Amino acid sequence: MKKVLLTGASGFIGSHCVAPLLERGYEVHALAGRSSLDEINGVAWHRADLLHGSKALVDEVKPSHLLHCAWYVVPGKLFSSSENFAWVTASMDLLRNFVEKGGRRAVICGSSYEYALQHGYCSEKLTPLAPATVYGACKHALHSMAGALASSSNLSLAWARIFFLYGPREHPDRLVASVIRSLLQSEPARCSHGMQLRDYLHVQDAANALVAVLDGSVEGAINVCSGQATAVREIVSRIGTILQKPELIQLGAIPVRADDTPLVVGDNARLVAEAGWQPEFDLESGLRNTIDWWKQQQPS
């Protein structure tokens, strides 16, 4: 029996991993720090704070697989927060306990912010790793440490570098969510010029990718991304068109950061070829799915 410990199971990414894990026959043990999803058949929910240790949890569950999505991800704070250092320590503690209890296969969520983003095109084999933020540096450090542990044990480890996501359960202050919420309330959506090109992926497609990687044998770094560059202005303009409120989109209303990179797009060839992944959503259907979810969150 494949028994997986899913951390961050009530979060943006983790909450979307539950269904594909169940579909692939996993006994799912879902860790929620503060809140949980509605009760789901086949899911055992656990309460624990990984920052205060994971041994008791791992001893209880004895998982064969680990999908580690938990991290500090508060918009506007995550890139420079000292919380990132604590999560490196907590994640290594979790991974060591997992290995000591006989865990065989782990997938840990990394980030595109580990790359030297000024290169624009991010390939696992070609693009240098030179994180420019505390967040990116801590993810990169954890990858190095986790890789060393895997090399000295029988652990099979994949490191999933996640790019830009959107979709249901996204933090309301992030780009796509904030634009949708503004328009649903008939308020202006103030944006930058929007000419930045970004690799956006629906969160369910990202979750499906993580589970496909976990269920396979891919090891090392692997990009989780669409492989396509889309202008931010196209994304927000489509939201305006779908909601029939294009006049509320205010491009150029806020300045662009001086260090903002004009292009960030990932190479997903390894994800497609080695994990057998294909997306379910294109941009149009993904945005419509997200808008429908946010409409359901509106007060009646």
mmCIF file of C-alpha atoms in Angstrom:
data_model
loop_
_atom_site.group_PDB
_atom_site.id
_atom_site.type_symbol
_atom_site.label_atom_id
_atom_site.label_comp_id
_atom_site.label_asym_id
_atom_site.label_seq_id
_atom_site.Cartn_x
_atom_site.Cartn_y
_atom_site.Cartn_z
ATOM 1 C CA MET A 1 0.000 0.000 0.000
ATOM 2 C CA LYS A 2 1.343 3.430 -0.948
ATOM 3 C CA LYS A 3 0.988 5.695 2.073
ATOM 4 C CA VAL A 4 1.715 9.396 1.515
ATOM 5 C CA LEU A 5 2.205 12.215 3.989
ATOM 6 C CA LEU A 6 1.034 15.429 2.317
ATOM 7 C CA THR A 7 2.191 18.607 4.067
ATOM 8 C CA GLY A 8 0.484 21.945 3.461
ATOM 9 C CA ALA A 9 -2.653 19.984 2.635
ATOM 10 C CA SER A 10 -4.984 22.892 3.367
ATOM 11 C CA GLY A 11 -2.883 25.341 1.348
ATOM 12 C CA PHE A 12 -3.123 26.639 -2.197
ATOM 13 C CA ILE A 13 -1.146 23.832 -3.829
ATOM 14 C CA GLY A 14 -1.551 21.044 -1.309
ATOM 15 C CA SER A 15 -5.350 21.193 -1.256
ATOM 16 C CA HIS A 16 -5.387 20.393 -4.967
ATOM 17 C CA CYS A 17 -3.109 17.366 -4.523
ATOM 18 C CA VAL A 18 -5.585 15.365 -2.443
ATOM 19 C CA ALA A 19 -7.867 14.215 -5.285
ATOM 20 C CA PRO A 20 -5.103 13.075 -7.696
ATOM 21 C CA LEU A 21 -3.373 11.209 -4.853
ATOM 22 C CA LEU A 22 -6.579 9.325 -4.082
ATOM 23 C CA GLU A 23 -7.097 8.610 -7.788
ATOM 24 C CA ARG A 24 -3.665 6.984 -7.926
ATOM 25 C CA GLY A 25 -4.453 4.707 -5.019
ATOM 26 C CA TYR A 26 -2.588 6.393 -2.174
ATOM 27 C CA GLU A 27 -3.585 6.188 1.452
ATOM 28 C CA VAL A 28 -3.493 9.921 2.107
ATOM 29 C CA HIS A 29 -2.375 11.396 5.420
ATOM 30 C CA ALA A 30 -2.923 15.128 5.111
ATOM 31 C CA LEU A 31 -1.202 17.609 7.402
ATOM 32 C CA ALA A 32 -2.980 20.887 8.116
ATOM 33 C CA GLY A 33 -1.374 23.403 10.426
ATOM 34 C CA ARG A 34 -4.394 25.585 11.133
ATOM 35 C CA SER A 35 -7.370 24.656 8.992
ATOM 36 C CA SER A 36 -8.498 21.690 6.953
ATOM 37 C CA LEU A 37 -10.671 20.933 3.980
ATOM 38 C CA ASP A 38 -14.088 19.391 4.254
ATOM 39 C CA GLU A 39 -14.005 15.765 5.295
ATOM 40 C CA ILE A 40 -13.023 13.561 2.368
ATOM 41 C CA ASN A 41 -13.372 9.781 2.279
ATOM 42 C CA GLY A 42 -9.990 8.100 2.315
ATOM 43 C CA VAL A 43 -8.114 11.040 3.844
ATOM 44 C CA ALA A 44 -6.730 10.983 7.372
ATOM 45 C CA TRP A 45 -6.213 14.525 8.654
ATOM 46 C CA HIS A 46 -3.446 15.368 11.107
ATOM 47 C CA ARG A 47 -2.795 18.517 13.117
ATOM 48 C CA ALA A 48 0.851 19.437 13.651
ATOM 49 C CA ASP A 49 3.189 22.413 13.428
ATOM 50 C CA LEU A 50 6.270 21.308 11.518
ATOM 51 C CA LEU A 51 8.219 24.252 12.927
ATOM 52 C CA HIS A 52 7.982 22.531 16.320
ATOM 53 C CA GLY A 53 9.077 19.101 15.133
ATOM 54 C CA SER A 54 7.812 16.241 12.986
ATOM 55 C CA LYS A 55 9.082 13.083 14.681
ATOM 56 C CA ALA A 56 5.847 12.190 16.474
ATOM 57 C CA LEU A 57 3.845 12.699 13.270
ATOM 58 C CA VAL A 58 6.166 10.574 11.130
ATOM 59 C CA ASP A 59 6.341 7.890 13.829
ATOM 60 C CA GLU A 60 2.537 7.729 13.835
ATOM 61 C CA VAL A 61 1.987 7.715 10.067
ATOM 62 C CA LYS A 62 5.051 5.757 8.896
ATOM 63 C CA PRO A 63 4.615 6.983 5.295
ATOM 64 C CA SER A 64 6.239 5.343 2.290
ATOM 65 C CA HIS A 65 5.930 8.593 0.304
ATOM 66 C CA LEU A 66 6.255 12.272 1.151
ATOM 67 C CA LEU A 67 4.857 15.231 -0.790
ATOM 68 C CA HIS A 68 6.128 18.351 0.969
ATOM 69 C CA CYS A 69 4.210 21.483 -0.028
ATOM 70 C CA ALA A 70 4.230 23.391 3.268
ATOM 71 C CA TRP A 71 6.160 26.681 3.476
ATOM 72 C CA TYR A 72 5.743 30.308 4.485
ATOM 73 C CA VAL A 73 4.017 32.005 1.531
ATOM 74 C CA VAL A 74 2.483 35.311 2.660
ATOM 75 C CA PRO A 75 2.391 37.650 -0.402
ATOM 76 C CA GLY A 76 4.594 40.703 -0.047
ATOM 77 C CA LYS A 77 6.563 39.099 2.783
ATOM 78 C CA LEU A 78 7.736 35.665 1.679
ATOM 79 C CA PHE A 79 10.697 36.856 -0.416
ATOM 80 C CA SER A 80 12.524 38.524 2.486
ATOM 81 C CA SER A 81 11.021 36.933 5.607
ATOM 82 C CA SER A 82 13.250 35.229 8.183
ATOM 83 C CA GLU A 83 10.541 32.539 8.337
ATOM 84 C CA ASN A 84 12.241 31.002 5.305
ATOM 85 C CA PHE A 85 15.248 29.972 7.409
ATOM 86 C CA ALA A 86 12.995 28.239 9.919
ATOM 87 C CA TRP A 87 11.369 26.280 7.112
ATOM 88 C CA VAL A 88 14.722 25.009 5.855
ATOM 89 C CA THR A 89 15.422 23.586 9.306
ATOM 90 C CA ALA A 90 11.901 22.162 9.712
ATOM 91 C CA SER A 91 11.965 20.590 6.244
ATOM 92 C CA MET A 92 15.279 18.851 6.843
ATOM 93 C CA ASP A 93 14.018 17.581 10.188
ATOM 94 C CA LEU A 94 10.954 16.187 8.429
ATOM 95 C CA LEU A 95 13.021 14.558 5.693
ATOM 96 C CA ARG A 96 15.450 12.956 8.151
ATOM 97 C CA ASN A 97 12.585 11.534 10.197
ATOM 98 C CA PHE A 98 10.946 10.277 7.009
ATOM 99 C CA VAL A 99 14.132 8.442 5.952
ATOM 100 C CA GLU A 100 14.700 7.005 9.436
ATOM 101 C CA LYS A 101 11.182 5.522 9.387
ATOM 102 C CA GLY A 102 11.829 3.808 6.072
ATOM 103 C CA GLY A 103 10.388 6.407 3.693
ATOM 104 C CA ARG A 104 11.256 5.575 0.100
ATOM 105 C CA ARG A 105 10.122 8.388 -2.201
ATOM 106 C CA ALA A 106 9.858 12.151 -1.638
ATOM 107 C CA VAL A 107 8.903 15.151 -3.745
ATOM 108 C CA ILE A 108 9.639 18.601 -2.320
ATOM 109 C CA CYS A 109 8.320 21.868 -3.734
ATOM 110 C CA GLY A 110 11.074 24.191 -4.878
ATOM 111 C CA SER A 111 10.716 27.434 -6.817
ATOM 112 C CA SER A 112 11.585 29.164 -10.061
ATOM 113 C CA TYR A 113 13.128 31.846 -7.816
ATOM 114 C CA GLU A 114 16.120 29.558 -7.372
ATOM 115 C CA TYR A 115 17.171 30.409 -10.943
ATOM 116 C CA ALA A 116 19.135 33.409 -12.150
ATOM 117 C CA LEU A 117 15.935 34.907 -13.523
ATOM 118 C CA GLN A 118 17.694 37.532 -15.628
ATOM 119 C CA HIS A 119 18.348 34.711 -18.098
ATOM 120 C CA GLY A 120 14.610 34.634 -18.790
ATOM 121 C CA TYR A 121 14.463 31.037 -19.997
ATOM 122 C CA CYS A 122 14.796 28.527 -17.150
ATOM 123 C CA SER A 123 16.106 25.049 -17.902
ATOM 124 C CA GLU A 124 17.019 22.503 -15.239
ATOM 125 C CA LYS A 125 20.236 21.658 -17.095
ATOM 126 C CA LEU A 126 21.281 24.977 -18.609
ATOM 127 C CA THR A 127 20.161 27.928 -16.478
ATOM 128 C CA PRO A 128 22.441 28.983 -13.595
ATOM 129 C CA LEU A 129 21.122 28.886 -10.054
ATOM 130 C CA ALA A 130 21.590 32.314 -8.483
ATOM 131 C CA PRO A 131 18.615 33.224 -6.287
ATOM 132 C CA ALA A 132 18.180 36.956 -5.648
ATOM 133 C CA THR A 133 15.813 36.655 -2.676
ATOM 134 C CA VAL A 134 15.921 35.077 0.786
ATOM 135 C CA TYR A 135 13.071 32.824 -0.288
ATOM 136 C CA GLY A 136 14.898 31.590 -3.385
ATOM 137 C CA ALA A 137 18.172 31.147 -1.487
ATOM 138 C CA CYS A 138 16.487 29.070 1.219
ATOM 139 C CA LYS A 139 14.757 26.849 -1.318
ATOM 140 C CA HIS A 140 18.074 26.365 -3.102
ATOM 141 C CA ALA A 141 19.851 25.566 0.162
ATOM 142 C CA LEU A 142 17.199 23.017 1.092
ATOM 143 C CA HIS A 143 17.553 21.352 -2.302
ATOM 144 C CA SER A 144 21.301 20.958 -1.778
ATOM 145 C CA MET A 145 20.860 19.579 1.725
ATOM 146 C CA ALA A 146 18.033 17.237 0.767
ATOM 147 C CA GLY A 147 20.038 15.983 -2.199
ATOM 148 C CA ALA A 148 22.984 15.188 0.065
ATOM 149 C CA LEU A 149 20.700 13.212 2.386
ATOM 150 C CA ALA A 150 19.204 11.299 -0.538
ATOM 151 C CA SER A 151 22.679 10.459 -1.858
ATOM 152 C CA SER A 152 23.699 9.016 1.508
ATOM 153 C CA SER A 153 20.527 6.944 1.961
ATOM 154 C CA ASN A 154 18.052 4.881 -0.043
ATOM 155 C CA LEU A 155 15.788 7.885 -0.604
ATOM 156 C CA SER A 156 14.465 8.611 -4.100
ATOM 157 C CA LEU A 157 14.083 12.408 -4.287
ATOM 158 C CA ALA A 158 12.588 14.785 -6.847
ATOM 159 C CA TRP A 159 12.769 18.566 -6.501
ATOM 160 C CA ALA A 160 9.809 20.300 -8.172
ATOM 161 C CA ARG A 161 10.584 23.895 -9.178
ATOM 162 C CA ILE A 162 7.192 25.583 -9.349
ATOM 163 C CA PHE A 163 6.643 28.690 -11.480
ATOM 164 C CA PHE A 164 3.694 31.129 -11.431
ATOM 165 C CA LEU A 165 0.336 29.699 -10.424
ATOM 166 C CA TYR A 166 -3.268 30.844 -10.268
ATOM 167 C CA GLY A 167 -6.579 29.170 -9.510
ATOM 168 C CA PRO A 168 -9.086 28.386 -6.739
ATOM 169 C CA ARG A 169 -7.893 28.935 -3.152
ATOM 170 C CA GLU A 170 -5.205 31.397 -4.228
ATOM 171 C CA HIS A 171 -4.321 34.083 -1.692
ATOM 172 C CA PRO A 172 -6.668 37.023 -2.399
ATOM 173 C CA ASP A 173 -3.774 39.487 -2.691
ATOM 174 C CA ARG A 174 -2.004 37.662 -5.507
ATOM 175 C CA LEU A 175 -2.334 38.959 -9.078
ATOM 176 C CA VAL A 176 -5.089 36.877 -10.676
ATOM 177 C CA ALA A 177 -7.146 36.616 -7.503
ATOM 178 C CA SER A 178 -6.894 40.332 -6.743
ATOM 179 C CA VAL A 179 -7.988 41.334 -10.257
ATOM 180 C CA ILE A 180 -10.948 38.941 -10.207
ATOM 181 C CA ARG A 181 -12.051 40.108 -6.768
ATOM 182 C CA SER A 182 -11.844 43.762 -7.754
ATOM 183 C CA LEU A 183 -13.961 43.259 -10.854
ATOM 184 C CA LEU A 184 -16.533 41.130 -9.044
ATOM 185 C CA GLN A 185 -16.948 44.067 -6.666
ATOM 186 C CA SER A 186 -17.111 46.502 -9.632
ATOM 187 C CA GLU A 187 -13.917 48.189 -8.454
ATOM 188 C CA PRO A 188 -10.909 49.229 -10.581
ATOM 189 C CA ALA A 189 -8.110 46.675 -10.903
ATOM 190 C CA ARG A 190 -4.906 48.705 -10.734
ATOM 191 C CA CYS A 191 -2.029 46.939 -12.496
ATOM 192 C CA SER A 192 1.429 47.662 -13.841
ATOM 193 C CA HIS A 193 1.951 48.079 -17.607
ATOM 194 C CA GLY A 194 1.622 44.291 -17.845
ATOM 195 C CA MET A 195 4.218 43.765 -20.546
ATOM 196 C CA GLN A 196 6.122 41.296 -18.386
ATOM 197 C CA LEU A 197 6.070 37.790 -19.846
ATOM 198 C CA ARG A 198 5.421 35.056 -17.294
ATOM 199 C CA ASP A 199 4.917 31.301 -17.222
ATOM 200 C CA TYR A 200 1.497 30.850 -15.569
ATOM 201 C CA LEU A 201 -0.102 27.489 -14.797
ATOM 202 C CA HIS A 202 -3.453 26.570 -13.250
ATOM 203 C CA VAL A 203 -2.887 25.204 -9.745
ATOM 204 C CA GLN A 204 -4.727 21.944 -10.459
ATOM 205 C CA ASP A 205 -2.355 21.266 -13.339
ATOM 206 C CA ALA A 206 0.561 21.942 -10.989
ATOM 207 C CA ALA A 207 -0.888 19.584 -8.375
ATOM 208 C CA ASN A 208 -1.430 16.880 -10.998
ATOM 209 C CA ALA A 209 2.191 17.323 -12.040
ATOM 210 C CA LEU A 210 3.466 16.952 -8.470
ATOM 211 C CA VAL A 211 1.493 13.751 -7.975
ATOM 212 C CA ALA A 212 2.644 12.352 -11.325
ATOM 213 C CA VAL A 213 6.254 13.019 -10.336
ATOM 214 C CA LEU A 214 5.727 11.443 -6.909
ATOM 215 C CA ASP A 215 4.176 8.359 -8.484
ATOM 216 C CA GLY A 216 7.071 7.953 -10.917
ATOM 217 C CA SER A 217 10.829 7.613 -10.698
ATOM 218 C CA VAL A 218 12.054 11.047 -11.808
ATOM 219 C CA GLU A 219 14.871 12.289 -9.587
ATOM 220 C CA GLY A 220 16.571 15.663 -9.197
ATOM 221 C CA ALA A 221 15.230 19.050 -10.252
ATOM 222 C CA ILE A 222 12.194 19.190 -12.514
ATOM 223 C CA ASN A 223 10.296 22.300 -13.606
ATOM 224 C CA VAL A 224 6.550 22.458 -12.958
ATOM 225 C CA CYS A 225 5.343 25.025 -15.463
ATOM 226 C CA SER A 226 3.341 25.543 -18.647
ATOM 227 C CA GLY A 227 6.368 26.101 -20.853
ATOM 228 C CA GLN A 228 4.634 29.130 -22.383
ATOM 229 C CA ALA A 229 5.265 32.842 -21.844
ATOM 230 C CA THR A 230 2.144 35.005 -21.557
ATOM 231 C CA ALA A 231 2.047 38.760 -21.073
ATOM 232 C CA VAL A 232 0.552 39.785 -17.750
ATOM 233 C CA ARG A 233 -1.598 42.333 -19.576
ATOM 234 C CA GLU A 234 -3.155 39.543 -21.641
ATOM 235 C CA ILE A 235 -4.080 37.640 -18.482
ATOM 236 C CA VAL A 236 -5.719 40.572 -16.728
ATOM 237 C CA SER A 237 -7.396 41.737 -19.948
ATOM 238 C CA ARG A 238 -8.942 38.302 -20.427
ATOM 239 C CA ILE A 239 -10.333 38.461 -16.918
ATOM 240 C CA GLY A 240 -11.901 41.805 -17.798
ATOM 241 C CA THR A 241 -13.414 40.380 -20.978
ATOM 242 C CA ILE A 242 -14.802 37.248 -19.276
ATOM 243 C CA LEU A 243 -16.400 39.348 -16.526
ATOM 244 C CA GLN A 244 -17.559 41.934 -19.104
ATOM 245 C CA LYS A 245 -15.842 44.745 -17.227
ATOM 246 C CA PRO A 246 -12.764 45.554 -19.361
ATOM 247 C CA GLU A 247 -13.045 49.253 -18.513
ATOM 248 C CA LEU A 248 -12.080 48.475 -14.901
ATOM 249 C CA ILE A 249 -8.655 47.127 -15.884
ATOM 250 C CA GLN A 250 -6.175 49.966 -15.279
ATOM 251 C CA LEU A 251 -2.879 49.018 -16.922
ATOM 252 C CA GLY A 252 0.021 51.260 -15.971
ATOM 253 C CA ALA A 253 -1.660 52.462 -12.788
ATOM 254 C CA ILE A 254 1.129 51.188 -10.538
ATOM 255 C CA PRO A 255 4.900 51.259 -11.168
ATOM 256 C CA VAL A 256 7.008 48.251 -12.043
ATOM 257 C CA ARG A 257 9.799 47.282 -9.636
ATOM 258 C CA ALA A 258 13.247 48.354 -10.808
ATOM 259 C CA ASP A 259 14.465 44.739 -10.635
ATOM 260 C CA ASP A 260 11.415 43.264 -12.393
ATOM 261 C CA THR A 261 12.507 40.722 -14.999
ATOM 262 C CA PRO A 262 10.845 41.159 -18.414
ATOM 263 C CA LEU A 263 10.719 37.415 -19.167
ATOM 264 C CA VAL A 264 10.432 34.305 -16.978
ATOM 265 C CA VAL A 265 9.458 31.059 -18.686
ATOM 266 C CA GLY A 266 10.305 27.479 -17.828
ATOM 267 C CA ASP A 267 11.307 24.461 -19.896
ATOM 268 C CA ASN A 268 8.809 21.698 -19.068
ATOM 269 C CA ALA A 269 10.176 19.080 -21.500
ATOM 270 C CA ARG A 270 11.332 16.846 -18.661
ATOM 271 C CA LEU A 271 7.954 17.028 -16.912
ATOM 272 C CA VAL A 272 6.139 16.043 -20.110
ATOM 273 C CA ALA A 273 8.539 13.320 -21.255
ATOM 274 C CA GLU A 274 9.564 11.706 -17.963
ATOM 275 C CA ALA A 275 6.487 12.220 -15.786
ATOM 276 C CA GLY A 276 3.953 11.823 -18.606
ATOM 277 C CA TRP A 277 2.194 15.047 -17.623
ATOM 278 C CA GLN A 278 -0.186 17.071 -19.761
ATOM 279 C CA PRO A 279 -2.229 20.120 -18.651
ATOM 280 C CA GLU A 280 -6.003 19.998 -18.337
ATOM 281 C CA PHE A 281 -6.467 23.773 -18.603
ATOM 282 C CA ASP A 282 -5.515 26.352 -21.181
ATOM 283 C CA LEU A 283 -5.488 30.011 -20.111
ATOM 284 C CA GLU A 284 -9.125 30.657 -21.071
ATOM 285 C CA SER A 285 -10.601 27.619 -19.336
ATOM 286 C CA GLY A 286 -8.308 28.065 -16.354
ATOM 287 C CA LEU A 287 -9.367 31.667 -15.811
ATOM 288 C CA ARG A 288 -13.042 30.783 -16.198
ATOM 289 C CA ASN A 289 -12.652 28.002 -13.629
ATOM 290 C CA THR A 290 -10.966 30.427 -11.237
ATOM 291 C CA ILE A 291 -13.560 33.146 -11.751
ATOM 292 C CA ASP A 292 -16.370 30.655 -11.085
ATOM 293 C CA TRP A 293 -14.712 29.661 -7.804
ATOM 294 C CA TRP A 294 -14.350 33.274 -6.683
ATOM 295 C CA LYS A 295 -17.980 33.960 -7.574
ATOM 296 C CA GLN A 296 -18.950 31.198 -5.154
ATOM 297 C CA GLN A 297 -16.978 32.940 -2.391
ATOM 298 C CA GLN A 298 -18.931 36.162 -2.805
ATOM 299 C CA PRO A 299 -21.400 36.948 -0.025
ATOM 300 C CA SER A 300 -24.978 36.220 -1.106
#
